[in-house]
Amino acid sequence: MKFKGRDIIDINDFSREELLYILKIAKKFDPSFVKSDRSNYTIAQGKIAALLFFEPSTRTQQSFSSAAQKIGMGLIGFNDPELTSIHKGESFADTIRVMMAYADVMIIRHPEPGSARKAADVADIPVINAGDGPNSHPTQTILDLYTISKVFNRLDNLKIAFVGDPLHYRTFHGQFSALAKFSGNKFYGVSPKGLEMPKEFRNKDYQDVVIDMKNLDKTLAELKPDIVSAGRIPKEYIKGDAKKYTYSINKDTLAALPKHCVIMHPLPRVDEIDPEIDSSPQAIYFAQARNGLYVREGLLTLVLGRL
Ligand code: CP
């Protein structure tokens, strides 16, 4: 398995075995599995990560920043392209060419689908896609897999309900693409009419469950999923009034679900998860965000060839 120098652009670029290997490496950085991570402080010493954030982010940007520093890397980059020479008209490709001269790995978030691949075509250092618009966010998918594997100790024979907007939400597309590589998983897209999953993210084990979101609790009670993967209704992609699709997972929803069922969400949330359930052991979205740190430490180490 070769990771040194590799770009991380799309979850479909990785086999099942490669994904499992990344999860195994991530465990080396997770205090749940190792007593102390102090030995990791120098693993990538002398290397520089460039964080190029062309659009807002909290978790991805800050966890990559933390992950890089935890393994001993230095950081450069920007999170407001208007404060760079892009403001003077410098092209995307030239920005990438210049930044790659100063760094050993480049992490890029950009609103345009395909932009990370474009950067990888120009750069001669590894490029990690930190989200290219509605297209792909592979490190989110890998941390989702890591979270599921940590809770269930397996990635197969699971029932997953995608709740919200399977049509537009890249988190669901990534989770489906990755979990479809494992056996026996069943997928349900629980959504209002018009927001069903696109054709390319379906297989024989995928089923649409089109509902009035007021009936969410009753629907989930019937489906009995192992995982409720919830997501924001991305109003930026919805024509018309997105408010009509609003839903809320709350104490009543938890009461309707099997006791072992966990609620995941990549965050940020808006209205779709009531904070009243945050303290439930079934609400694992903040642990999920924390797992992003260990997965990103592992990925940086792998693409730098430091393991
Ligand atoms: N989950 C996620 O990608 O969050 P941010 O947009 O805050 O990075």
Short mmCIF file of C-alpha atoms and ligand atoms in Angstrom, two decimals:
data_model
loop_
_atom_site.label_atom_id
_atom_site.label_comp_id
_atom_site.label_asym_id
_atom_site.label_seq_id
_atom_site.Cartn_x
_atom_site.Cartn_y
_atom_site.Cartn_z
CA MET A 1 0.00 0.00 0.00
CA LYS A 2 1.51 3.29 -1.08
CA PHE A 3 0.56 6.53 0.65
CA LYS A 4 3.78 8.56 0.52
CA GLY A 5 3.32 11.49 -1.86
CA ARG A 6 -0.31 10.58 -2.56
CA ASP A 7 -3.11 13.09 -3.13
CA ILE A 8 -6.33 12.66 -1.14
CA ILE A 9 -8.99 14.02 -3.45
CA ASP A 10 -11.97 11.66 -3.49
CA ILE A 11 -13.08 8.74 -1.33
CA ASN A 12 -13.52 6.62 -4.45
CA ASP A 13 -9.75 6.80 -5.05
CA PHE A 14 -9.32 4.44 -2.06
CA SER A 15 -9.97 0.70 -1.80
CA ARG A 16 -11.62 -0.93 1.18
CA GLU A 17 -8.22 -2.23 2.33
CA GLU A 18 -6.64 1.23 2.05
CA LEU A 19 -9.46 2.77 4.08
CA LEU A 20 -9.05 0.14 6.79
CA TYR A 21 -5.30 0.81 6.84
CA ILE A 22 -5.87 4.56 7.33
CA LEU A 23 -8.23 3.81 10.24
CA LYS A 24 -5.59 1.54 11.78
CA ILE A 25 -2.99 4.34 11.53
CA ALA A 26 -5.41 6.92 12.99
CA LYS A 27 -5.68 4.78 16.14
CA LYS A 28 -1.99 5.47 16.82
CA PHE A 29 -2.93 9.10 17.47
CA ASP A 30 -6.10 8.49 19.46
CA PRO A 31 -5.77 8.62 23.27
CA SER A 32 -8.61 6.04 23.44
CA PHE A 33 -6.11 3.51 22.08
CA VAL A 34 -2.67 4.84 23.07
CA LYS A 35 -1.71 5.98 26.57
CA SER A 36 0.32 8.99 25.42
CA ASP A 37 0.68 10.64 22.04
CA ARG A 38 3.86 12.50 23.04
CA SER A 39 6.03 10.43 20.72
CA ASN A 40 4.02 11.85 17.81
CA TYR A 41 5.15 15.44 18.47
CA THR A 42 8.26 14.96 16.35
CA ILE A 43 7.12 12.47 13.71
CA ALA A 44 6.87 15.15 10.99
CA GLN A 45 9.27 17.71 12.41
CA GLY A 46 10.75 20.00 9.75
CA LYS A 47 7.78 19.58 7.40
CA ILE A 48 5.35 22.37 6.52
CA ALA A 49 1.61 22.16 5.88
CA ALA A 50 -0.04 24.84 3.72
CA LEU A 51 -3.70 25.40 4.60
CA LEU A 52 -5.43 27.11 1.68
CA PHE A 53 -8.98 27.87 2.71
CA PHE A 54 -10.93 29.72 0.02
CA GLU A 55 -14.16 29.37 2.00
CA PRO A 56 -15.15 29.24 5.69
CA SER A 57 -14.47 26.24 7.91
CA THR A 58 -14.18 25.57 11.62
CA ARG A 59 -13.60 21.83 12.11
CA THR A 60 -11.62 20.97 8.99
CA GLN A 61 -9.31 23.95 9.16
CA GLN A 62 -8.70 23.89 12.89
CA SER A 63 -8.32 20.11 13.14
CA PHE A 64 -5.82 20.03 10.27
CA SER A 65 -3.97 22.89 11.93
CA SER A 66 -3.97 21.06 15.27
CA ALA A 67 -3.09 17.70 13.67
CA ALA A 68 -0.13 19.19 11.78
CA GLN A 69 1.23 20.85 14.92
CA LYS A 70 0.69 17.73 17.03
CA ILE A 71 2.98 15.79 14.71
CA GLY A 72 5.58 18.55 14.73
CA MET A 73 4.82 20.37 11.47
CA GLY A 74 4.95 24.09 10.81
CA LEU A 75 2.00 25.88 9.22
CA ILE A 76 1.50 28.43 6.46
CA GLY A 77 -1.57 29.43 4.47
CA PHE A 78 -4.62 31.63 4.45
CA ASN A 79 -8.33 31.56 5.15
CA ASP A 80 -9.25 34.74 3.34
CA PRO A 81 -8.09 34.72 -0.30
CA GLU A 82 -8.90 38.43 -0.54
CA LEU A 83 -5.87 39.07 1.68
CA THR A 84 -3.59 37.29 -0.83
CA SER A 85 -2.44 38.26 -4.33
CA ILE A 86 -5.57 36.59 -5.71
CA HIS A 87 -7.05 39.99 -4.87
CA LYS A 88 -4.66 41.46 -7.51
CA GLY A 89 -5.76 38.93 -10.11
CA GLU A 90 -3.31 36.07 -9.55
CA SER A 91 -4.71 32.83 -10.94
CA PHE A 92 -5.62 29.73 -8.91
CA ALA A 93 -2.92 27.69 -10.70
CA ASP A 94 -0.23 30.29 -9.99
CA THR A 95 -1.28 30.47 -6.34
CA ILE A 96 -0.87 26.69 -6.09
CA ARG A 97 2.52 26.79 -7.91
CA VAL A 98 3.81 29.41 -5.48
CA MET A 99 2.47 27.80 -2.30
CA MET A 100 3.89 24.39 -3.19
CA ALA A 101 7.35 25.91 -3.18
CA TYR A 102 6.95 26.72 0.51
CA ALA A 103 5.28 23.54 1.80
CA ASP A 104 5.44 19.74 1.91
CA VAL A 105 1.69 19.12 1.83
CA MET A 106 -1.21 21.30 0.76
CA ILE A 107 -4.71 21.19 2.26
CA ILE A 108 -7.30 23.00 0.21
CA ARG A 109 -10.94 23.95 0.67
CA HIS A 110 -12.60 25.66 -2.27
CA PRO A 111 -16.24 26.20 -3.31
CA GLU A 112 -15.69 24.95 -6.86
CA PRO A 113 -16.14 21.20 -7.55
CA GLY A 114 -12.94 19.79 -9.05
CA SER A 115 -10.68 22.51 -7.64
CA ALA A 116 -8.68 20.11 -5.43
CA ARG A 117 -8.05 17.83 -8.42
CA LYS A 118 -6.95 20.91 -10.43
CA ALA A 119 -4.54 21.85 -7.63
CA ALA A 120 -3.18 18.28 -7.54
CA ASP A 121 -2.57 18.41 -11.30
CA VAL A 122 -0.40 21.50 -10.80
CA ALA A 123 1.31 20.68 -7.49
CA ASP A 124 4.23 18.31 -7.04
CA ILE A 125 3.47 17.85 -3.32
CA PRO A 126 0.52 15.89 -1.89
CA VAL A 127 -2.79 17.76 -2.06
CA ILE A 128 -5.57 16.96 0.41
CA ASN A 129 -9.09 17.95 -0.55
CA ALA A 130 -10.67 19.62 2.48
CA GLY A 131 -13.99 20.04 0.65
CA ASP A 132 -14.57 21.16 -2.94
CA GLY A 133 -18.07 22.64 -2.89
CA PRO A 134 -20.85 20.05 -3.12
CA ASN A 135 -18.47 17.50 -4.60
CA SER A 136 -16.28 15.71 -2.08
CA HIS A 137 -14.79 15.92 1.40
CA PRO A 138 -12.80 12.69 1.73
CA THR A 139 -11.24 13.35 5.13
CA GLN A 140 -14.75 13.94 6.54
CA THR A 141 -15.79 10.56 5.15
CA ILE A 142 -12.74 8.85 6.62
CA LEU A 143 -13.36 10.36 10.05
CA ASP A 144 -17.01 9.25 9.76
CA LEU A 145 -15.82 5.70 9.06
CA TYR A 146 -13.40 5.91 11.97
CA THR A 147 -16.23 7.04 14.27
CA ILE A 148 -18.54 4.22 13.14
CA SER A 149 -15.78 1.67 13.51
CA LYS A 150 -14.96 2.94 17.01
CA VAL A 151 -18.61 2.65 18.12
CA PHE A 152 -19.60 -0.63 16.42
CA ASN A 153 -16.20 -2.29 15.97
CA ARG A 154 -17.21 -3.04 12.39
CA LEU A 155 -18.08 -1.32 9.11
CA ASP A 156 -20.42 -3.95 7.72
CA ASN A 157 -23.95 -5.22 8.41
CA LEU A 158 -25.14 -1.79 9.51
CA LYS A 159 -28.40 0.04 8.82
CA ILE A 160 -27.80 3.71 8.10
CA ALA A 161 -30.53 6.34 7.73
CA PHE A 162 -29.40 9.51 5.92
CA VAL A 163 -31.75 12.20 7.20
CA GLY A 164 -32.16 15.59 5.54
CA ASP A 165 -31.09 16.28 1.98
CA PRO A 166 -29.54 13.24 0.26
CA LEU A 167 -29.79 15.07 -3.08
CA HIS A 168 -27.19 17.74 -2.26
CA TYR A 169 -25.38 16.76 0.93
CA ARG A 170 -21.82 15.61 0.18
CA THR A 171 -21.46 13.97 3.60
CA PHE A 172 -24.15 11.42 2.68
CA HIS A 173 -22.60 10.82 -0.75
CA GLY A 174 -19.21 10.18 0.84
CA GLN A 175 -20.60 7.89 3.55
CA PHE A 176 -22.60 5.91 1.02
CA SER A 177 -19.62 5.55 -1.38
CA ALA A 178 -17.34 4.37 1.43
CA LEU A 179 -19.77 2.06 3.27
CA ALA A 180 -20.90 0.47 0.00
CA LYS A 181 -17.37 -1.00 -0.18
CA PHE A 182 -18.25 -3.12 2.87
CA SER A 183 -20.75 -5.96 2.95
CA GLY A 184 -24.29 -6.18 4.24
CA ASN A 185 -24.89 -2.46 4.82
CA LYS A 186 -28.41 -1.12 4.21
CA PHE A 187 -29.00 2.53 3.37
CA TYR A 188 -32.14 4.63 3.72
CA GLY A 189 -32.47 8.18 2.41
CA VAL A 190 -35.08 9.78 4.67
CA SER A 191 -36.05 13.05 3.04
CA PRO A 192 -38.88 15.24 1.85
CA LYS A 193 -40.00 14.74 -1.76
CA GLY A 194 -37.58 16.30 -4.24
CA LEU A 195 -34.44 15.76 -2.15
CA GLU A 196 -33.85 12.09 -2.96
CA MET A 197 -30.35 10.70 -3.48
CA PRO A 198 -28.88 11.11 -7.00
CA LYS A 199 -28.66 7.92 -9.10
CA GLU A 200 -24.88 7.55 -8.83
CA PHE A 201 -25.08 7.18 -5.02
CA ARG A 202 -27.40 4.19 -4.98
CA ASN A 203 -27.11 0.45 -5.15
CA LYS A 204 -29.48 -2.47 -4.57
CA ASP A 205 -29.17 -1.88 -0.81
CA TYR A 206 -30.31 1.76 -1.03
CA GLN A 207 -33.93 2.78 -0.47
CA ASP A 208 -35.62 6.18 -0.56
CA VAL A 209 -37.99 6.88 2.30
CA VAL A 210 -39.82 10.03 1.20
CA ILE A 211 -41.79 11.55 4.05
CA ASP A 212 -43.28 14.68 5.50
CA MET A 213 -40.48 15.48 7.97
CA LYS A 214 -43.11 15.94 10.69
CA ASN A 215 -43.33 12.13 10.64
CA LEU A 216 -39.59 11.61 11.16
CA ASP A 217 -39.83 9.94 14.58
CA LYS A 218 -42.45 7.45 13.43
CA THR A 219 -40.44 6.65 10.29
CA LEU A 220 -37.21 6.08 12.22
CA ALA A 221 -39.09 3.91 14.74
CA GLU A 222 -40.12 1.67 11.82
CA LEU A 223 -36.69 1.61 10.15
CA LYS A 224 -34.80 0.81 13.38
CA PRO A 225 -31.43 2.04 12.07
CA ASP A 226 -28.07 1.52 13.78
CA ILE A 227 -26.96 4.99 12.69
CA VAL A 228 -28.90 8.16 12.01
CA SER A 229 -26.63 10.25 9.83
CA ALA A 230 -28.18 13.69 10.03
CA GLY A 231 -27.29 16.72 7.97
CA ARG A 232 -27.96 20.36 7.47
CA ILE A 233 -30.42 21.34 4.75
CA PRO A 234 -27.95 23.24 2.53
CA LYS A 235 -30.01 26.28 1.63
CA GLU A 236 -27.25 27.44 -0.72
CA TYR A 237 -28.16 24.61 -3.13
CA ILE A 238 -31.95 24.56 -2.73
CA LYS A 239 -34.21 26.42 -5.12
CA GLY A 240 -37.02 28.20 -3.28
CA ASP A 241 -37.67 28.26 0.43
CA ALA A 242 -35.40 25.74 2.22
CA LYS A 243 -37.20 26.43 5.53
CA LYS A 244 -40.05 24.13 4.51
CA TYR A 245 -37.59 21.18 4.78
CA THR A 246 -36.60 21.97 8.38
CA TYR A 247 -36.60 19.05 10.81
CA SER A 248 -35.43 18.45 14.33
CA ILE A 249 -33.99 15.40 16.05
CA ASN A 250 -34.88 15.68 19.73
CA LYS A 251 -35.69 13.64 22.84
CA ASP A 252 -38.83 12.22 21.19
CA THR A 253 -36.72 11.01 18.26
CA LEU A 254 -34.25 9.32 20.60
CA ALA A 255 -37.16 7.64 22.43
CA ALA A 256 -38.38 6.23 19.11
CA LEU A 257 -34.96 4.81 18.14
CA PRO A 258 -33.27 1.59 19.24
CA LYS A 259 -31.12 2.26 22.33
CA HIS A 260 -27.92 1.30 20.46
CA CYS A 261 -28.61 3.71 17.56
CA VAL A 262 -26.21 6.66 17.38
CA ILE A 263 -26.80 10.13 15.93
CA MET A 264 -24.02 11.43 13.70
CA HIS A 265 -23.69 14.85 12.07
CA PRO A 266 -20.59 16.37 10.42
CA LEU A 267 -21.54 19.76 11.92
CA PRO A 268 -22.17 22.66 11.73
CA ARG A 269 -25.80 22.03 12.68
CA VAL A 270 -28.49 24.66 12.40
CA ASP A 271 -31.91 23.41 13.58
CA GLU A 272 -31.71 19.73 12.74
CA ILE A 273 -30.45 18.51 16.13
CA ASP A 274 -31.93 19.92 19.31
CA PRO A 275 -29.15 20.67 21.84
CA GLU A 276 -31.37 18.97 24.46
CA ILE A 277 -29.94 15.61 23.26
CA ASP A 278 -26.27 16.66 23.30
CA SER A 279 -25.59 14.94 26.62
CA SER A 280 -27.07 11.61 25.48
CA PRO A 281 -24.50 8.84 24.89
CA GLN A 282 -26.32 8.27 21.59
CA ALA A 283 -25.36 11.79 20.40
CA ILE A 284 -21.85 11.26 19.05
CA TYR A 285 -21.38 14.26 16.75
CA PHE A 286 -18.87 16.09 18.97
CA ALA A 287 -16.85 12.89 19.43
CA GLN A 288 -17.05 12.53 15.63
CA ALA A 289 -15.53 16.02 15.19
CA ARG A 290 -12.79 15.11 17.71
CA ASN A 291 -11.98 11.95 15.75
CA GLY A 292 -11.14 14.20 12.81
CA LEU A 293 -7.98 15.17 14.62
CA TYR A 294 -6.65 11.60 14.86
CA VAL A 295 -7.59 10.75 11.29
CA ARG A 296 -5.89 13.89 9.98
CA GLU A 297 -2.75 13.24 12.05
CA GLY A 298 -2.66 9.78 10.51
CA LEU A 299 -3.25 11.01 6.97
CA LEU A 300 -0.58 13.72 7.15
CA THR A 301 1.91 11.21 8.50
CA LEU A 302 1.07 8.74 5.73
CA VAL A 303 1.31 11.15 2.78
CA LEU A 304 4.58 12.49 4.16
CA GLY A 305 5.93 8.92 4.34
CA ARG A 306 6.76 9.30 8.02
CA LEU A 307 5.34 5.91 9.09
N1 CP B 1 -17.67 19.19 8.97
C1 CP B 1 -17.02 20.21 8.41
O1 CP B 1 -16.42 20.08 7.31
O2 CP B 1 -17.04 21.36 9.12
P1 CP B 1 -16.35 22.74 8.74
O3 CP B 1 -17.08 23.26 7.53
O4 CP B 1 -16.50 23.61 9.94
O5 CP B 1 -14.92 22.46 8.38
#
